mmCIF file of C-alpha atoms in Angstrom:
data_model
loop_
_atom_site.group_PDB
_atom_site.id
_atom_site.type_symbol
_atom_site.label_atom_id
_atom_site.label_comp_id
_atom_site.label_asym_id
_atom_site.label_seq_id
_atom_site.Cartn_x
_atom_site.Cartn_y
_atom_site.Cartn_z
ATOM 1 C CA MET A 1 0.005 -0.006 -0.011
ATOM 2 C CA PHE A 2 1.268 3.488 -0.805
ATOM 3 C CA PHE A 3 1.709 6.153 1.845
ATOM 4 C CA LEU A 4 2.906 9.740 2.080
ATOM 5 C CA HIS A 5 5.609 10.017 4.773
ATOM 6 C CA ASN A 6 7.463 12.932 6.258
ATOM 7 C CA LEU A 7 11.073 11.752 6.599
ATOM 8 C CA GLU A 8 14.414 13.144 7.657
ATOM 9 C CA ARG A 9 17.974 12.514 6.394
ATOM 10 C CA THR A 10 21.386 13.889 7.278
ATOM 11 C CA VAL A 11 23.566 14.712 4.293
ATOM 12 C CA THR A 12 27.254 15.553 4.537
ATOM 13 C CA LEU A 13 28.775 18.035 2.156
ATOM 14 C CA HIS A 14 32.436 18.567 1.272
ATOM 15 C CA PRO A 15 33.659 22.198 1.446
ATOM 16 C CA SER A 16 34.307 22.300 -2.274
ATOM 17 C CA PHE A 17 30.517 22.331 -2.793
ATOM 18 C CA PHE A 18 29.858 25.340 -0.534
ATOM 19 C CA GLY A 19 28.521 28.320 -2.441
ATOM 20 C CA PRO A 20 25.394 29.810 -3.974
ATOM 21 C CA ARG A 21 24.108 26.426 -5.294
ATOM 22 C CA THR A 22 24.492 24.472 -2.049
ATOM 23 C CA LYS A 23 20.771 23.868 -1.597
ATOM 24 C CA GLU A 24 20.460 22.540 -5.163
ATOM 25 C CA TYR A 25 23.363 20.176 -4.604
ATOM 26 C CA LEU A 26 21.853 18.978 -1.300
ATOM 27 C CA THR A 27 18.524 18.283 -2.979
ATOM 28 C CA THR A 28 20.305 16.319 -5.751
ATOM 29 C CA CYS A 29 22.245 14.276 -3.193
ATOM 30 C CA LEU A 30 19.022 13.544 -1.298
ATOM 31 C CA LEU A 31 17.266 12.319 -4.451
ATOM 32 C CA ASP A 32 20.235 10.143 -5.464
ATOM 33 C CA ASP A 33 20.531 8.620 -1.992
ATOM 34 C CA VAL A 34 16.925 7.804 -1.107
ATOM 35 C CA GLU A 35 14.803 7.369 -4.230
ATOM 36 C CA GLY A 36 14.386 3.677 -4.941
ATOM 37 C CA SER A 37 15.913 2.552 -1.666
ATOM 38 C CA CYS A 38 14.554 0.125 0.890
ATOM 39 C CA THR A 39 14.567 0.871 4.623
ATOM 40 C CA GLY A 40 13.610 -2.701 5.574
ATOM 41 C CA GLN A 41 10.041 -1.574 6.379
ATOM 42 C CA TYR A 42 9.108 0.141 3.128
ATOM 43 C CA TYR A 43 10.448 1.237 -0.245
ATOM 44 C CA ILE A 44 10.914 4.955 -0.945
ATOM 45 C CA ILE A 45 9.361 5.398 -4.376
ATOM 46 C CA CYS A 46 9.612 9.185 -4.946
ATOM 47 C CA VAL A 47 10.687 12.263 -3.069
ATOM 48 C CA LEU A 48 8.039 14.939 -3.563
ATOM 49 C CA ASP A 49 9.759 17.911 -1.989
ATOM 50 C CA SER A 50 12.228 18.934 0.658
ATOM 51 C CA PHE A 51 10.489 21.399 2.911
ATOM 52 C CA LEU A 52 13.211 22.140 5.483
ATOM 53 C CA ILE A 53 16.979 22.190 5.047
ATOM 54 C CA SER A 54 18.804 23.031 8.287
ATOM 55 C CA GLU A 55 21.787 25.329 8.641
ATOM 56 C CA GLY A 56 25.003 23.413 7.996
ATOM 57 C CA ARG A 57 26.994 22.219 11.002
ATOM 58 C CA VAL A 58 30.743 21.907 10.415
ATOM 59 C CA VAL A 59 32.122 18.603 11.688
ATOM 60 C CA PRO A 60 35.272 19.330 13.743
ATOM 61 C CA GLY A 61 38.463 17.872 12.344
ATOM 62 C CA SER A 62 37.184 17.066 8.863
ATOM 63 C CA GLY A 63 35.810 20.329 7.451
ATOM 64 C CA VAL A 64 32.677 18.761 5.999
ATOM 65 C CA ALA A 65 29.281 20.143 6.887
ATOM 66 C CA GLU A 66 26.228 18.148 7.954
ATOM 67 C CA TYR A 67 22.772 19.250 6.844
ATOM 68 C CA THR A 68 19.520 17.778 8.132
ATOM 69 C CA ILE A 69 16.868 17.653 5.415
ATOM 70 C CA GLN A 70 13.209 17.073 6.136
ATOM 71 C CA TYR A 71 11.259 15.847 3.095
ATOM 72 C CA ARG A 72 8.019 14.227 1.949
ATOM 73 C CA ALA A 73 8.127 11.008 0.062
ATOM 74 C CA VAL A 74 5.767 8.455 -1.451
ATOM 75 C CA VAL A 75 6.559 5.075 0.072
ATOM 76 C CA TRP A 76 5.285 1.543 -0.620
ATOM 77 C CA ARG A 77 4.881 -0.998 2.146
ATOM 78 C CA PRO A 78 3.672 -4.493 1.211
ATOM 79 C CA PHE A 79 1.245 -6.037 3.682
ATOM 80 C CA LYS A 80 0.309 -9.635 4.404
ATOM 81 C CA GLY A 81 -2.915 -10.400 2.525
ATOM 82 C CA GLU A 82 -2.366 -7.731 -0.104
ATOM 83 C CA THR A 83 -3.037 -8.677 -3.746
ATOM 84 C CA VAL A 84 -0.370 -7.475 -6.181
ATOM 85 C CA ASP A 85 0.564 -7.861 -9.861
ATOM 86 C CA SER A 86 3.979 -9.247 -10.671
ATOM 87 C CA ILE A 87 6.177 -10.454 -13.488
ATOM 88 C CA VAL A 88 7.700 -13.961 -13.272
ATOM 89 C CA THR A 89 11.500 -13.954 -13.291
ATOM 90 C CA SER A 90 12.211 -17.676 -12.948
ATOM 91 C CA VAL A 91 10.367 -20.965 -12.760
ATOM 92 C CA ASN A 92 11.582 -24.254 -11.294
ATOM 93 C CA GLN A 93 10.068 -27.421 -9.839
ATOM 94 C CA MET A 94 10.031 -25.855 -6.340
ATOM 95 C CA GLY A 95 7.903 -22.910 -7.420
ATOM 96 C CA VAL A 96 7.933 -19.517 -9.082
ATOM 97 C CA PHE A 97 9.997 -16.407 -8.442
ATOM 98 C CA ALA A 98 8.415 -13.101 -9.399
ATOM 99 C CA ASP A 99 9.107 -9.398 -8.964
ATOM 100 C CA VAL A 100 6.458 -6.940 -7.683
ATOM 101 C CA GLY A 101 8.354 -3.779 -8.569
ATOM 102 C CA PRO A 102 11.407 -3.908 -6.263
ATOM 103 C CA LEU A 103 10.012 -6.739 -4.079
ATOM 104 C CA PRO A 104 11.035 -10.306 -4.899
ATOM 105 C CA VAL A 105 8.270 -12.855 -4.231
ATOM 106 C CA PHE A 106 8.412 -16.669 -4.114
ATOM 107 C CA VAL A 107 5.301 -18.780 -4.826
ATOM 108 C CA SER A 108 5.837 -22.365 -3.664
ATOM 109 C CA ASN A 109 4.496 -25.235 -5.795
ATOM 110 C CA HIS A 110 2.236 -26.009 -2.777
ATOM 111 C CA LEU A 111 0.626 -22.552 -3.178
ATOM 112 C CA ILE A 112 -0.212 -23.125 -6.860
ATOM 113 C CA PRO A 113 -3.599 -24.726 -7.695
ATOM 114 C CA PRO A 114 -3.419 -28.514 -8.046
ATOM 115 C CA ASP A 115 -4.692 -28.451 -11.660
ATOM 116 C CA ILE A 116 -1.635 -26.450 -12.745
ATOM 117 C CA LYS A 117 1.250 -28.938 -12.970
ATOM 118 C CA TRP A 118 5.013 -28.588 -13.438
ATOM 119 C CA ASP A 119 6.092 -29.401 -16.983
ATOM 120 C CA PRO A 120 9.926 -29.694 -17.100
ATOM 121 C CA ASN A 121 9.831 -30.888 -20.787
ATOM 122 C CA ALA A 122 8.284 -27.709 -22.063
ATOM 123 C CA THR A 123 10.455 -24.999 -23.557
ATOM 124 C CA PRO A 124 10.795 -22.880 -21.498
ATOM 125 C CA PRO A 125 9.979 -24.933 -18.353
ATOM 126 C CA GLN A 126 6.604 -23.954 -17.002
ATOM 127 C CA TYR A 127 3.571 -24.639 -14.848
ATOM 128 C CA THR A 128 0.514 -25.346 -16.988
ATOM 129 C CA ASP A 129 -2.964 -26.850 -16.921
ATOM 130 C CA ASN A 130 -2.661 -27.685 -20.659
ATOM 131 C CA LYS A 131 -5.404 -25.189 -21.428
ATOM 132 C CA ASP A 132 -5.171 -21.425 -20.982
ATOM 133 C CA GLN A 133 -3.130 -21.199 -17.743
ATOM 134 C CA VAL A 134 0.624 -21.020 -18.380
ATOM 135 C CA ILE A 135 3.187 -19.740 -15.831
ATOM 136 C CA GLU A 136 6.617 -19.206 -17.371
ATOM 137 C CA LYS A 137 9.313 -16.564 -17.336
ATOM 138 C CA GLY A 138 7.783 -13.191 -18.295
ATOM 139 C CA THR A 139 4.211 -14.136 -17.383
ATOM 140 C CA HIS A 140 2.160 -11.466 -15.613
ATOM 141 C CA LEU A 141 0.935 -13.048 -12.374
ATOM 142 C CA ARG A 142 -1.600 -11.821 -9.783
ATOM 143 C CA ILE A 143 -0.376 -12.898 -6.361
ATOM 144 C CA LYS A 144 -1.720 -12.668 -2.820
ATOM 145 C CA LEU A 145 1.095 -11.968 -0.312
ATOM 146 C CA ILE A 146 1.125 -14.608 2.438
ATOM 147 C CA GLY A 147 4.006 -13.093 4.400
ATOM 148 C CA THR A 148 6.903 -10.684 4.239
ATOM 149 C CA ARG A 149 10.393 -10.806 5.687
ATOM 150 C CA SER A 150 12.460 -7.698 6.391
ATOM 151 C CA ASP A 151 16.223 -7.415 6.536
ATOM 152 C CA VAL A 152 18.282 -4.285 7.108
ATOM 153 C CA GLY A 153 18.126 -2.974 3.575
ATOM 154 C CA SER A 154 15.856 -5.418 1.780
ATOM 155 C CA MET A 155 12.533 -7.218 1.883
ATOM 156 C CA PHE A 156 11.316 -10.554 0.572
ATOM 157 C CA ALA A 157 7.786 -12.038 0.380
ATOM 158 C CA ILE A 158 6.011 -15.358 -0.001
ATOM 159 C CA GLY A 159 2.894 -15.432 -2.174
ATOM 160 C CA SER A 160 0.036 -17.663 -3.281
ATOM 161 C CA VAL A 161 -1.988 -18.049 -6.489
ATOM 162 C CA LYS A 162 -4.299 -20.731 -4.985
ATOM 163 C CA GLU A 163 -7.384 -18.539 -4.537
ATOM 164 C CA ASP A 164 -10.040 -17.178 -6.876
ATOM 165 C CA PHE A 165 -9.068 -14.430 -9.318
ATOM 166 C CA LEU A 166 -5.332 -15.071 -8.817
ATOM 167 C CA GLY A 167 -2.817 -16.494 -11.287
ATOM 168 C CA SER A 168 -1.853 -15.687 -14.815
ATOM 169 C CA VAL A 169 -3.080 -12.315 -16.068
ATOM 170 C CA ASN A 170 -3.165 -11.291 -19.697
ATOM 171 C CA PRO A 171 -1.908 -7.692 -19.860
ATOM 172 C CA THR A 172 -3.911 -5.335 -22.068
ATOM 173 C CA PRO A 173 -1.920 -4.049 -25.066
#
């Protein structure tokens, strides 16, 4: 689910960048550092604006200055039970790996409907029901998140396609 968060970050600046364009450089550094990053709890999708940049504080002994920047950002936090669209990145007999934007998701073969079977002889290897359901690399898949795991700078999820309205999705051209 997407949220709008007020966040804060400390940026250090070398003395060679002091001058009339310091605030522009700080904003550029902020965007480069945080957009697309993962905090372990959520992904920072986009920085909307920086609404407060503090006065610089010179760090004794090094000459660099520290600025505290308060900014608003759009963040995405995946929740247990959330239904998301993904793209399959790899398929093997243990299950399916897919990406939901920056979030990697694993769907175990136990969480795939029983009528969709593993076919190792197909090219490429795939899960199929020999009708219209085919799960192979590049397939658009609708997944329900069963659980998420957070590490320091990354997240991982387990998903299921065993319920109604989940599974292979034909994208509209």
